[in-house]
XYZ file of C-alpha atoms in Angstrom:
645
model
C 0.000 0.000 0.000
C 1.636 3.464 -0.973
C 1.856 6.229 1.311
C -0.328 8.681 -0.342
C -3.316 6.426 0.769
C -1.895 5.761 4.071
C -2.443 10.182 4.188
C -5.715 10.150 2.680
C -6.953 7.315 4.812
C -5.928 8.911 8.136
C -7.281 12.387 7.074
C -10.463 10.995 6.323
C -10.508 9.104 9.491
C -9.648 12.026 11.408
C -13.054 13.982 9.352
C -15.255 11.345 10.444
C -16.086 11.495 14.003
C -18.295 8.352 14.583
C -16.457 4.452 15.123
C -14.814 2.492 18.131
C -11.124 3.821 18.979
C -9.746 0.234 18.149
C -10.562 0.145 14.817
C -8.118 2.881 13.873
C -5.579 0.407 14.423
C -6.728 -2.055 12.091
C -8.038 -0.210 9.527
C -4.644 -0.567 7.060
C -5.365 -4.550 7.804
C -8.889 -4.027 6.631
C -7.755 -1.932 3.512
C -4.739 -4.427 2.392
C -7.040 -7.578 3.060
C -9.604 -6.156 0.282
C -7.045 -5.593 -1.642
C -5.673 -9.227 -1.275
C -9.487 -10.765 -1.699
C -9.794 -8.518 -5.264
C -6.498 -9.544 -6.751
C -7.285 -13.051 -5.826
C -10.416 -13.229 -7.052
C -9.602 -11.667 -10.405
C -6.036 -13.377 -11.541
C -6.771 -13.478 -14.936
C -7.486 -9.414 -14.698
C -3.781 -9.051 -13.563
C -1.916 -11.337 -15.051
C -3.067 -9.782 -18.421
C -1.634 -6.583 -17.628
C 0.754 -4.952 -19.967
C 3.850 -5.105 -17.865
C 5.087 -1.334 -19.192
C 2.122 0.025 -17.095
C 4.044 -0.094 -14.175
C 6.038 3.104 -15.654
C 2.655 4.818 -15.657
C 1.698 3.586 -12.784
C 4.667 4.900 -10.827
C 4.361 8.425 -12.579
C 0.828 8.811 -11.527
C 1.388 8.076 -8.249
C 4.116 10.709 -8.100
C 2.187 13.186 -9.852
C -0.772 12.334 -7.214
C 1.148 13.190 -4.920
C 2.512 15.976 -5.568
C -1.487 17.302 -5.533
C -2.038 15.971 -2.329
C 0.766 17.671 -1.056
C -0.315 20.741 -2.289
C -3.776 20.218 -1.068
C -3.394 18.803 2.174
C -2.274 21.036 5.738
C 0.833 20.999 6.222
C 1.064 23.128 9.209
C 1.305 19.104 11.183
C 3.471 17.096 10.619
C 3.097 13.444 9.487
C 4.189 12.124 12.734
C 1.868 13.866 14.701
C -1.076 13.328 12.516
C -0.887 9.463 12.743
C -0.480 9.928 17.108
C -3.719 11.511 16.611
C -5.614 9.020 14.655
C -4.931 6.198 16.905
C -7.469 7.914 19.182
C -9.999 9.160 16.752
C -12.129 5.769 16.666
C -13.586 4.648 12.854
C -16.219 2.381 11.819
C -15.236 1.203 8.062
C -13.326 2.286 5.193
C -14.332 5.191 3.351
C -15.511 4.912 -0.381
C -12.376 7.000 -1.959
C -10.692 4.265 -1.126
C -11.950 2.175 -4.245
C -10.261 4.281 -5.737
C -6.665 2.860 -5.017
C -7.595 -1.114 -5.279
C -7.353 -0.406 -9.107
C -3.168 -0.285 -9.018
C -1.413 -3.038 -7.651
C 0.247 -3.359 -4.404
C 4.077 -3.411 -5.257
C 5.809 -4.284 -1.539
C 5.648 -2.540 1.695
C 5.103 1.115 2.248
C 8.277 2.943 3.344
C 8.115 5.302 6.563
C 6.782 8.581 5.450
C 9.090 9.973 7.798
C 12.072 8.934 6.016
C 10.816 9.889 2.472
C 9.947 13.403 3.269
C 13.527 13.614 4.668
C 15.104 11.794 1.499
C 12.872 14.045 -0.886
C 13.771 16.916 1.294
C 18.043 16.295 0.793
C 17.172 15.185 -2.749
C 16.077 18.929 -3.854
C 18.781 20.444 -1.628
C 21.586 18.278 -3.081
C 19.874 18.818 -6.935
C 20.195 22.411 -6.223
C 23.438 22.637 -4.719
C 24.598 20.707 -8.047
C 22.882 22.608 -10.437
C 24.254 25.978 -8.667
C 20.798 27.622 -9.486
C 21.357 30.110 -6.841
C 24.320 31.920 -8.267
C 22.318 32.597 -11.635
C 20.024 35.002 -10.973
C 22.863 36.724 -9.046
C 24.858 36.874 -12.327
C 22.064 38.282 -14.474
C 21.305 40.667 -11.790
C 24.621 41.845 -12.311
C 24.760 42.115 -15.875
C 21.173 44.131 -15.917
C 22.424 46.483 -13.713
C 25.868 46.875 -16.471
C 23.662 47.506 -19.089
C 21.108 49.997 -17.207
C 24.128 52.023 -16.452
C 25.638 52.301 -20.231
C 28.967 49.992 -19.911
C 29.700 47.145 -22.018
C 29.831 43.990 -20.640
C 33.184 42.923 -20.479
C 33.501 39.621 -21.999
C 35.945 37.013 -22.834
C 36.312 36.692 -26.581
C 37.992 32.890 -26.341
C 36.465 31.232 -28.990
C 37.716 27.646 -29.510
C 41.337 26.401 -30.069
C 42.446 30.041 -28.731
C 43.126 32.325 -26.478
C 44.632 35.004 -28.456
C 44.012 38.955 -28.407
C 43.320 38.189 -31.706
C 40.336 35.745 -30.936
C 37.156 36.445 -33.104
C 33.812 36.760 -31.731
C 31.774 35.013 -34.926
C 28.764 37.067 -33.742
C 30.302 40.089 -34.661
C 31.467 39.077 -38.086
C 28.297 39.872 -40.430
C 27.374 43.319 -40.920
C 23.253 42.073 -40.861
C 23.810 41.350 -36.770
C 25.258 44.581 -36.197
C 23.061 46.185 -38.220
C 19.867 44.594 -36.517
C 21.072 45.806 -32.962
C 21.533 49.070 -34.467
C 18.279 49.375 -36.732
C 16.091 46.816 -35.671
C 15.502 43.095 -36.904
C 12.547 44.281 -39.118
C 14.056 46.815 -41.262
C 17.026 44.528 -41.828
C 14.755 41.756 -42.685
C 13.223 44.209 -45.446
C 16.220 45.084 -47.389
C 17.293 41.542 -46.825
C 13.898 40.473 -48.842
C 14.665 43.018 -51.191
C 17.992 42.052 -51.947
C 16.745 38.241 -52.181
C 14.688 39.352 -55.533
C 16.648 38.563 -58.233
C 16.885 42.298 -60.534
C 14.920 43.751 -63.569
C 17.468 42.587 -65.595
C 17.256 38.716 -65.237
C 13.414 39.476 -66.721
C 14.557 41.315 -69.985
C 16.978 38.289 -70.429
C 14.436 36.620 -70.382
C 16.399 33.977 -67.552
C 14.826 32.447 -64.895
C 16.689 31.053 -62.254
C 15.104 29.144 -59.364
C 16.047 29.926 -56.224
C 18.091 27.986 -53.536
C 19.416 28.084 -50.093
C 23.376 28.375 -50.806
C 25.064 27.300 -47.920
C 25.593 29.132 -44.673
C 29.338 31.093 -44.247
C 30.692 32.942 -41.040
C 31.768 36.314 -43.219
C 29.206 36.793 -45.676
C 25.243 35.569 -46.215
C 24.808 35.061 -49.428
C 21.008 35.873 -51.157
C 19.219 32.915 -52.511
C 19.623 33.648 -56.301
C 23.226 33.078 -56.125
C 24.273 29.901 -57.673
C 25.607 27.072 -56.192
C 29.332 26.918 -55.595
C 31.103 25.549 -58.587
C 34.249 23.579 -56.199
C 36.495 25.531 -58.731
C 39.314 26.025 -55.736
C 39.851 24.059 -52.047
C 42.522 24.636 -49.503
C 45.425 22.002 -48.892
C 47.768 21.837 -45.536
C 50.812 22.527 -46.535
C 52.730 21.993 -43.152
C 52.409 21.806 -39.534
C 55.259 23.942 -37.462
C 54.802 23.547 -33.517
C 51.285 24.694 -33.217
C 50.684 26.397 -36.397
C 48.766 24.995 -39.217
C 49.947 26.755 -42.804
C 47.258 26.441 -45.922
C 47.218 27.251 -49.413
C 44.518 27.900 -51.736
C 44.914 25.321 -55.023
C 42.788 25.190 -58.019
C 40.812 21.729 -59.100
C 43.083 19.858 -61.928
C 40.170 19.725 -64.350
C 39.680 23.549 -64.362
C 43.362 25.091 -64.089
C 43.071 26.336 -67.416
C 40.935 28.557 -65.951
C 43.736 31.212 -64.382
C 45.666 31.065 -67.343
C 42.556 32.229 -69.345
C 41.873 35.009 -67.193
C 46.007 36.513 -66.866
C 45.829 36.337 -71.350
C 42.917 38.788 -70.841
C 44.281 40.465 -68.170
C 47.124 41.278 -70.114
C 45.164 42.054 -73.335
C 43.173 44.787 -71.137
C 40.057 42.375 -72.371
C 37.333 43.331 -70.331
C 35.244 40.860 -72.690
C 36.930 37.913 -71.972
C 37.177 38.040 -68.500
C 33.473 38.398 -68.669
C 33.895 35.525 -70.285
C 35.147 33.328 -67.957
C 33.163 34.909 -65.203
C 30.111 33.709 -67.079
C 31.444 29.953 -67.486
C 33.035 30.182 -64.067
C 30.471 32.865 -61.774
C 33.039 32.397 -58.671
C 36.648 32.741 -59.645
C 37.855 34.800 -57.624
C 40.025 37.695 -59.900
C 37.649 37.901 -62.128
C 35.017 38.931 -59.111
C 37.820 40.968 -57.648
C 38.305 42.875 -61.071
C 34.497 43.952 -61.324
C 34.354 45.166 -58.165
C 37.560 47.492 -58.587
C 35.601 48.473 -61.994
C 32.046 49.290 -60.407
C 33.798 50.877 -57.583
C 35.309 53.177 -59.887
C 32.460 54.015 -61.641
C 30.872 54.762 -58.427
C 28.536 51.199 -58.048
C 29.284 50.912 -54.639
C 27.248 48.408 -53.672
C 27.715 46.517 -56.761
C 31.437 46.508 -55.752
C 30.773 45.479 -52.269
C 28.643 42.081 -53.992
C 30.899 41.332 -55.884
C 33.482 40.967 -52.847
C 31.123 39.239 -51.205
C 30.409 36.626 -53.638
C 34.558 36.015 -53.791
C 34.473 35.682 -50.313
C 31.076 33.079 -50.265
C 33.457 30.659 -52.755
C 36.751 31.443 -50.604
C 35.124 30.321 -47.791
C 32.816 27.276 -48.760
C 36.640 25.880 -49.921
C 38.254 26.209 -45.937
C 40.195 23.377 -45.074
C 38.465 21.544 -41.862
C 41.135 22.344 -39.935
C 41.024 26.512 -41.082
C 39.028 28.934 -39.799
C 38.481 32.280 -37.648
C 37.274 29.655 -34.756
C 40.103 26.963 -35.289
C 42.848 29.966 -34.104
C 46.314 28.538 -34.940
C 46.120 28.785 -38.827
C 48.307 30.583 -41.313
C 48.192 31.383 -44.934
C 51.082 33.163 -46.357
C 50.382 35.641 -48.388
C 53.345 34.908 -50.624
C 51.528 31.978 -52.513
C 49.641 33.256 -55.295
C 46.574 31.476 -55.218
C 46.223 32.955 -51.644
C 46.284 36.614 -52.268
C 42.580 36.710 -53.961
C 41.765 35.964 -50.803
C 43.366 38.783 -48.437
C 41.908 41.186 -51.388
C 38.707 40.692 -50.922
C 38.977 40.439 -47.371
C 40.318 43.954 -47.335
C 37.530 45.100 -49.447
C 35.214 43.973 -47.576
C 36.573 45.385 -44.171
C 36.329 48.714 -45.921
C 32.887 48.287 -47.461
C 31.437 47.553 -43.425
C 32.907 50.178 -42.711
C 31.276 52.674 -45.163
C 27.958 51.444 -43.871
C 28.918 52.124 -40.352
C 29.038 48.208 -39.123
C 32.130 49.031 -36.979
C 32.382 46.202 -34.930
C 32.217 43.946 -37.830
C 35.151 45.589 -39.493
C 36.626 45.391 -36.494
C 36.596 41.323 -36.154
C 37.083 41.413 -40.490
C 40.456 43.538 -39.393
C 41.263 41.058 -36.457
C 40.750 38.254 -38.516
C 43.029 39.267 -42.062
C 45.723 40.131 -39.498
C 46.070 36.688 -38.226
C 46.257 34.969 -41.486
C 49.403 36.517 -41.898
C 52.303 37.272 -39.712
C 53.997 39.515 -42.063
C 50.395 41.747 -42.636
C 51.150 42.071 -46.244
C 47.671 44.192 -46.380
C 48.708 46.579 -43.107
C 45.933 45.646 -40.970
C 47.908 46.936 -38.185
C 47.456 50.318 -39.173
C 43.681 50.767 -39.468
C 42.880 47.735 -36.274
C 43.199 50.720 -34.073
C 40.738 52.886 -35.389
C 37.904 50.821 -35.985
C 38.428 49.566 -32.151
C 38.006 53.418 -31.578
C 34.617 53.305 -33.998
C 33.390 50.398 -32.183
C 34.347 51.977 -28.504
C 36.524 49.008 -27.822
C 38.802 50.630 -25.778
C 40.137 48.339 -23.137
C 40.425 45.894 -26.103
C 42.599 48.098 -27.815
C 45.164 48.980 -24.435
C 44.617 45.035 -24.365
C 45.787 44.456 -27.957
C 48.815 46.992 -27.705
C 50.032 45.209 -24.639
C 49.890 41.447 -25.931
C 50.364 41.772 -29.537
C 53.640 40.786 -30.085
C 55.548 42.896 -33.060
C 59.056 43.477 -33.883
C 58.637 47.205 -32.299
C 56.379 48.062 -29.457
C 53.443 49.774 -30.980
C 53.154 52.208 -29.437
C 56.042 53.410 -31.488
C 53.777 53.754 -34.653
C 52.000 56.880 -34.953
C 48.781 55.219 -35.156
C 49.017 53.571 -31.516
C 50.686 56.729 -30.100
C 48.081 58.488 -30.986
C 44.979 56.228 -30.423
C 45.730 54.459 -27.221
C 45.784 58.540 -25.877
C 42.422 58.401 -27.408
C 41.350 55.427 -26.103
C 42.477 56.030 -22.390
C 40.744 59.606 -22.380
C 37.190 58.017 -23.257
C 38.116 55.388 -20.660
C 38.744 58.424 -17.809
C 35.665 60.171 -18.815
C 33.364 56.889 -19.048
C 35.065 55.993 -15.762
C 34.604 59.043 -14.046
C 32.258 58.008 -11.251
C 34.228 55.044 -10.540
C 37.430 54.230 -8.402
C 40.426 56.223 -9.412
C 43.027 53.822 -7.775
C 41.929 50.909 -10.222
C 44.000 53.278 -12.548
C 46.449 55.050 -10.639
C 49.188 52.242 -12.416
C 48.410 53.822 -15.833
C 49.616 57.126 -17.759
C 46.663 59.462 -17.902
C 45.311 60.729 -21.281
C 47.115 63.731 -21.454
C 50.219 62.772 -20.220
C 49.794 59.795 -23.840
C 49.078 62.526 -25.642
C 52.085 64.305 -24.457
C 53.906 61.628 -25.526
C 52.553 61.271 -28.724
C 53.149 65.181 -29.969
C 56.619 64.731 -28.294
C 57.087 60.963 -30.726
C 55.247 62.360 -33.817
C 55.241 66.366 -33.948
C 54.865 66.276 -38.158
C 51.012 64.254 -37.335
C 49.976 67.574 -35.707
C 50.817 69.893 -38.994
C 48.924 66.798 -41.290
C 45.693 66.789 -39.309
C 45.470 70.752 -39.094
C 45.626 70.488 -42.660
C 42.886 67.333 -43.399
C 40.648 67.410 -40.598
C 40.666 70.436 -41.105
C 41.213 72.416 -37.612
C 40.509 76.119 -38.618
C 40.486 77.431 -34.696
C 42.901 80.403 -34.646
C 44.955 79.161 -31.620
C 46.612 76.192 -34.024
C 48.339 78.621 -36.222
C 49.973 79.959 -32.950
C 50.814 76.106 -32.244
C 52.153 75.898 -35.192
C 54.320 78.802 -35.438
C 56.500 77.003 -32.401
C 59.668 75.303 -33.937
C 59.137 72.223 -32.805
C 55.725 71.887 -34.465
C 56.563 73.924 -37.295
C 59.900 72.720 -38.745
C 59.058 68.659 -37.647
C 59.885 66.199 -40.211
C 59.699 62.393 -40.245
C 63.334 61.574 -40.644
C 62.945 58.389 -42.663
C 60.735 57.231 -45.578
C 59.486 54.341 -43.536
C 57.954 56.942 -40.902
C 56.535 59.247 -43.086
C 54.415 57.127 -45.312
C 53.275 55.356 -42.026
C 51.751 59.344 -40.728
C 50.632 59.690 -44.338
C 48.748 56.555 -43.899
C 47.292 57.639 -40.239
C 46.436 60.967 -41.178
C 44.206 59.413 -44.160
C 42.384 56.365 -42.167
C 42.157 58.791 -38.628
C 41.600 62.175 -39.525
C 37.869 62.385 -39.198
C 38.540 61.324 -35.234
C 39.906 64.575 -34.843
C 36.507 66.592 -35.821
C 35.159 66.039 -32.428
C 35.116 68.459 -30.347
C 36.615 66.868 -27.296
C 39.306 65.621 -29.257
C 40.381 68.711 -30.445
C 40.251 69.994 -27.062
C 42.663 67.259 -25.607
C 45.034 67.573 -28.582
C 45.265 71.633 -28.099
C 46.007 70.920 -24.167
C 48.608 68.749 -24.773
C 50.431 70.672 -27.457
C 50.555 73.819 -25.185
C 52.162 71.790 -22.478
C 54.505 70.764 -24.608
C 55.506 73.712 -26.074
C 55.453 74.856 -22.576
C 57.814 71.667 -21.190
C 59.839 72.281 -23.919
C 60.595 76.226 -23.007
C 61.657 75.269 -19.220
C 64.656 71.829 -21.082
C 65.284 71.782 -24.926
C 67.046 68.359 -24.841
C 63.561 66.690 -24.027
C 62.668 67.234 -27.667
C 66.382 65.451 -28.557
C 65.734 62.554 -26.789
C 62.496 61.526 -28.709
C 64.546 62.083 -31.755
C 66.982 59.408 -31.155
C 64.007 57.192 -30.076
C 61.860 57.956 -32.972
C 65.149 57.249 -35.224
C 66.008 54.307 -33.557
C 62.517 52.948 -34.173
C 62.455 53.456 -37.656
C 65.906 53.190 -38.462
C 65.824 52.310 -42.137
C 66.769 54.312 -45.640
C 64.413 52.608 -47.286
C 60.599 52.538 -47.386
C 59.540 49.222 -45.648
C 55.909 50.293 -46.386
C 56.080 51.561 -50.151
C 53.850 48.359 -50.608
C 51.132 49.796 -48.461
C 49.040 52.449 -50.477
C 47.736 55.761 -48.587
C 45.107 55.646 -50.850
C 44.091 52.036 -49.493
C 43.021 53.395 -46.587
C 41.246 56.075 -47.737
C 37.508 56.443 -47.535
C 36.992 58.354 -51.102
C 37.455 56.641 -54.338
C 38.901 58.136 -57.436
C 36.145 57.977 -60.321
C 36.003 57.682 -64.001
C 35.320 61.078 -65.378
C 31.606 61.941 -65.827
C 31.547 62.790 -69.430
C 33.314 59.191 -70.366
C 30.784 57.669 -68.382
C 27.487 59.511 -69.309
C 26.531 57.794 -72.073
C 26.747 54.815 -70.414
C 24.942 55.577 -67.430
C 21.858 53.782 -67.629
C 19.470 52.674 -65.155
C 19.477 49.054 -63.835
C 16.828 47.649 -65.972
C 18.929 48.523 -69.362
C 21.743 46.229 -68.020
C 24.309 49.085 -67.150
C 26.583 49.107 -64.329
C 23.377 48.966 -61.857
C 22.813 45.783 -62.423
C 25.293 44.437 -60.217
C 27.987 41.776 -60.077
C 25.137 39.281 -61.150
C 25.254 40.031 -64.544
C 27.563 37.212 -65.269
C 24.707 34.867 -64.866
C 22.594 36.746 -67.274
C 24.833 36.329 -69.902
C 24.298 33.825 -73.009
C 25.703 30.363 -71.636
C 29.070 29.432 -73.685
C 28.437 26.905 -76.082
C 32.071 25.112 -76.219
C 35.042 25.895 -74.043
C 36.634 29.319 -73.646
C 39.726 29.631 -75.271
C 42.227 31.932 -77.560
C 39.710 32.631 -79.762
C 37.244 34.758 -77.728
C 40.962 36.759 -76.504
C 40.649 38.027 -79.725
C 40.534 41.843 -79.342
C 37.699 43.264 -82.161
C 38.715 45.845 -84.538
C 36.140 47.835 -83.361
C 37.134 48.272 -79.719
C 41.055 48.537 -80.472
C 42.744 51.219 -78.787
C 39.697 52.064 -76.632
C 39.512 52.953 -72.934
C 39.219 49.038 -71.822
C 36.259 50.388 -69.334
C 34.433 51.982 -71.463
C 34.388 49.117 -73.889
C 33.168 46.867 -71.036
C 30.589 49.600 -70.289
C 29.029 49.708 -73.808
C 29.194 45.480 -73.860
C 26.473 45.348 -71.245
C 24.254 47.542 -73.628
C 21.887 44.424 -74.398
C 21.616 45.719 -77.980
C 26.019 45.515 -78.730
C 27.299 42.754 -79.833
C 31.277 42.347 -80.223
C 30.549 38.130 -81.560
C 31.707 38.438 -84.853
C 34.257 40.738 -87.214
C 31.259 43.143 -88.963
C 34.462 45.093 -90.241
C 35.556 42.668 -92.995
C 31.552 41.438 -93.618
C 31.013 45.099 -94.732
C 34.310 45.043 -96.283
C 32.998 42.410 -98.452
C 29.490 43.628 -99.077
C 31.243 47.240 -100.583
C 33.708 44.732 -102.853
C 29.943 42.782 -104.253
């Protein structure tokens, strides 16, 4: 008999007031002798049983009595209750009793005193396990973070890594930023949007059906895209300690393919590498080379697909073992078939952050630095400022201290400048809080101090491109030290030239400019009470970049610029016409609405046509996605022919 009926008899018992006082003691014999007399006198009835009802059975009961649990007092305890019963007389068994002679008896009832207990240290010790006290504690915590304005500090160790380098995948797509930032449903909208294959798949008269292309960490490619064609894949070159070095490689039965696209290259054929982009709609420097042309004729967007789309094919061919979340991975940039790859990587850095997806850029930046050692692209000199667009600022002191570099970097002009930056937004965000948690570091003026006193020429450069038209900087200016500065080796001075063009537009706020005046009078003002202050930075400065040559000439300034040299209007009027027509609006995905190739591309279709000889190779390309121009065939020596007849 199970205790829940040993409760609900005595409870009833103890209702009903009428009975002798002995037969409380024998009413469980009374109960469990009916119970004997109905299973004996129905065998048949039990032994036909399904013998998985016993699961039920043993839920029900539990669930049972957890409602009688609930229902019942339990201001007196079980003890007690069944003291009182013994002298509470009873005359028979009540009816809800029937109830229970349905389930079979399955051995002895336990004490209900030691089942309470055990249920009791059963939830304590589940509890204790589980830790469930010490969550609410932590989201109480971060609640309060976020009511007050501060980013939540937290660890970006993603797998196989601990690295200041470490990306947070979260971060990496501009869509996620740009949801927290506009709102899931207008994202959603111009995601829809840009799912609708153009106007000009309908004149072609193609129809495409749509897919799901596969899922990627950097890029989330629409559904009209086609599938991947496997025209690359990455092979592991070598393993050195704990670093894993990778190299793109093209598929055997489509190598041709490169050597197709360098004759055209060559031949300034614009044609023919739309050509091959039509066979092949994902090699890579084909993709790369429309995007440099629609970004030059001012198809920004267009660009920015087409970068996208290179990156969709780089990605889908990672080696397992590769990856932003795998961590110790290298691929040299010195391998060819690699570069396409830190190219369009770039690109795409800058094109998030033209749309204002900072932190994104940010993790792109993070990311194209650790492929390569060497940073053949000079991530290292724009990593600071989108940390400083993204108000990562105790990343960035982070990533200065740990980031290990041939020079400290706080020796570049970038870093000087920036970490002063970063550690006055730090000091004004962390106003209300302890000063002694900071009393170990250098205060934001006393950087920026440091900074003028490392790099005096950066103050003349950002007067001049911010600009800074306060009248107190042409007194700054007029000082000799700020006045006559210069860089004292090529290296240095394209490195400012490359600062002042990626950080300038920091320096239009207000508070900025304020800081940077303050510190530039007390330096002009240090430098009045001990001259040789200003020698001493000299010899550091020149022992930091010590070189004749340039060890940057492979950088370009205008890399890192955010305006992009055009083709001139007039050239390009005629052209100009709207996305329907098949101009340059219609985006990288004209190379699927091109005529299929019949037969294989080859030296033939490199064959430059009379008629665009000599031509601006743009241009040409231009006037080749008028629908209604056709370059197929030699019409100079048909009409040759037809004047002879």
């Amino acid at each position: 008999m199970s205790g829940r009926l040993v409760r609900r008899v005595l409870q009833e018992r103890e209702a009903s007031p009428q009975g002798p006082a002995a037969a409380a003691e024998g009413g469980l014999v009374v109960v469990e002798e009916e119970e004997d007399e109905e299973e004996a006198a129905s065998p048949r009835r039990v032994a036909a049983r399904n013998p998985f009802d016993l699961l039920d059975d043993d839920d029900d009961e539990a669930e049972e009595d957890k409602e009688d649990e609930v229902d019942t007092d339990q201001t007196v305890s079980y003890p007690e209750q069944k003291q009182s019963t013994k002298k509470k007389p009873t005359s028979a068994v009540p009816e809800s009793n029937k109830k229970s002679k349905k389930k079979k008896k399955k051995g002895k009832a336990e004490p209900p005193v030691s089942a309470k207990s055990r249920d009791e240290k059963s939830l304590d010790s589940i509890l204790e396990d589980l830790s469930i006290e010490k969550k609410p504690i932590q989201q109480k915590v971060h609640q309060n973070d976020r009511a007050a304005g501060k980013e939540i500090e937290t660890s970006e160790t993603t797998v196989g890594t601990s690295s200041v380098l470490a990306i947070d995948p979260k971060h990496l797509k501009a869509e996620n930023e740009m949801r927290r930032i506009f709102g899931s449903k207008v994202v959603d909208s111009l995601e829809n949007q840009r799912n609708v294959p153009g106007p000009s798949r309908q004149i072609r008269g193609v129809r495409r059906a749509a897919h799901n292309p596969r899922r990627t960490l950097l890029v989330s490619p629409p559904s009209f895209w086609p599938p991947w064609d496997k025209l690359m894949s990455m092979d592991l070159i070598e393993t050195k300690g704990s670093l894993n070095y990778f190299r793109y490689v093209y598929d055997p039965s489509v190598s041709h393919v490169q050597d197709l696209f360098e004759a055209a290259k060559s031949a300034n054929d614009l044609n023919a590498i739309a050509a091959v982009l039509a066979r092949y709609p994902y090699h890579p420097d084909s993709l790369l080379t429309f995007a440099d042309l629609f970004k030059y004729s001012g198809e920004h967007q267009s660009s920015a697909d087409a970068v996208e789309k290179c990156l969709f094919a780089l990605e889908c061919a990672w080696h397992p073992l590769f990856g932003p979340l795998q961590g110790k991975y290298q691929l040299k940039y010195s391998h060819d078939t690699n570069k396409p790859f830190f190219t369009a990587l770039f690109s795409h850095m800058k094109n998030l952050d033209r749309r204002g997806c900072h932190r994104s850029a940010l993790e792109a930046c993070k990311f194209l630095l650790s492929l390569d050692s060497d940073d053949p692209k000079g991530a290292l000199f724009c990593i600071d400022y989108f940390a400083l667009r993204s108000q990562q600022y105790k990343w960035l002191e982070q990533f200065a201290e740990e980031y290990q570099c041939d020079n400290s970097l706080w020796l570049f002009p970038n870093f000087s400048y920036s970490l002063a930056i970063a550690r006055f937004y730090l000091e004004r965000d962390g106003a209300s809080e302890d000063v002694s948690a900071h009393a170990d570091k250098s205060t934001a003026i006393d950087l920026m101090k440091q900074a003028l006193m490392l790099h005096p020429l950066v103050l003349s450069k950002i007067v001049d491109k911010a600009p800074l038209k306060d009248s107190s900087w042409t007194q700054i200016l007029k000082n000799a030290f700020f006045g006559s500065a210069k860089p004292g080796s090529p290296s240095l001075e394209h490195v400012i030239n490359i600062y002042v063009e990626r950080h300038y537009i920091m320096w239009r706020f207000p508070e900025l400019q304020n800081l940077l005046k303050e510190a530039a009078l007390l330096v002009i003002e240090s430098l009045k009470q001990d001259s040789r202050e200003a020698k001493d930075w000299a010899c550091v400065r020149k022992e930091a970049f010590s070189s004749e040559k340039n060890e940057y000439s492979h950088l370009l300034v205008s890399d890192f610029s955010d305006t992009t040299p055009s083709l001139p209007p007039e050239e390009l009027r005629p052209f100009m016409v709207g996305p329907g027509m098949g101009g340059p609006g219609m985006g990288p995905g004209m190379a699927h609405d091109m005529p299929p190739i019949e037969q294989e591309a080859g030296p033939e279709i490199l064959r430059v046509p009379r008629e665009v000889a000599g031509r601006n190779a743009a241009l040409v390309f231009l006037e080749s996605l008028l629908p209604w121009v056709d370059y197929g065939v030699n019409n100079h020596d048909e009409n040759e022919q037809n004047d002879d007849d």
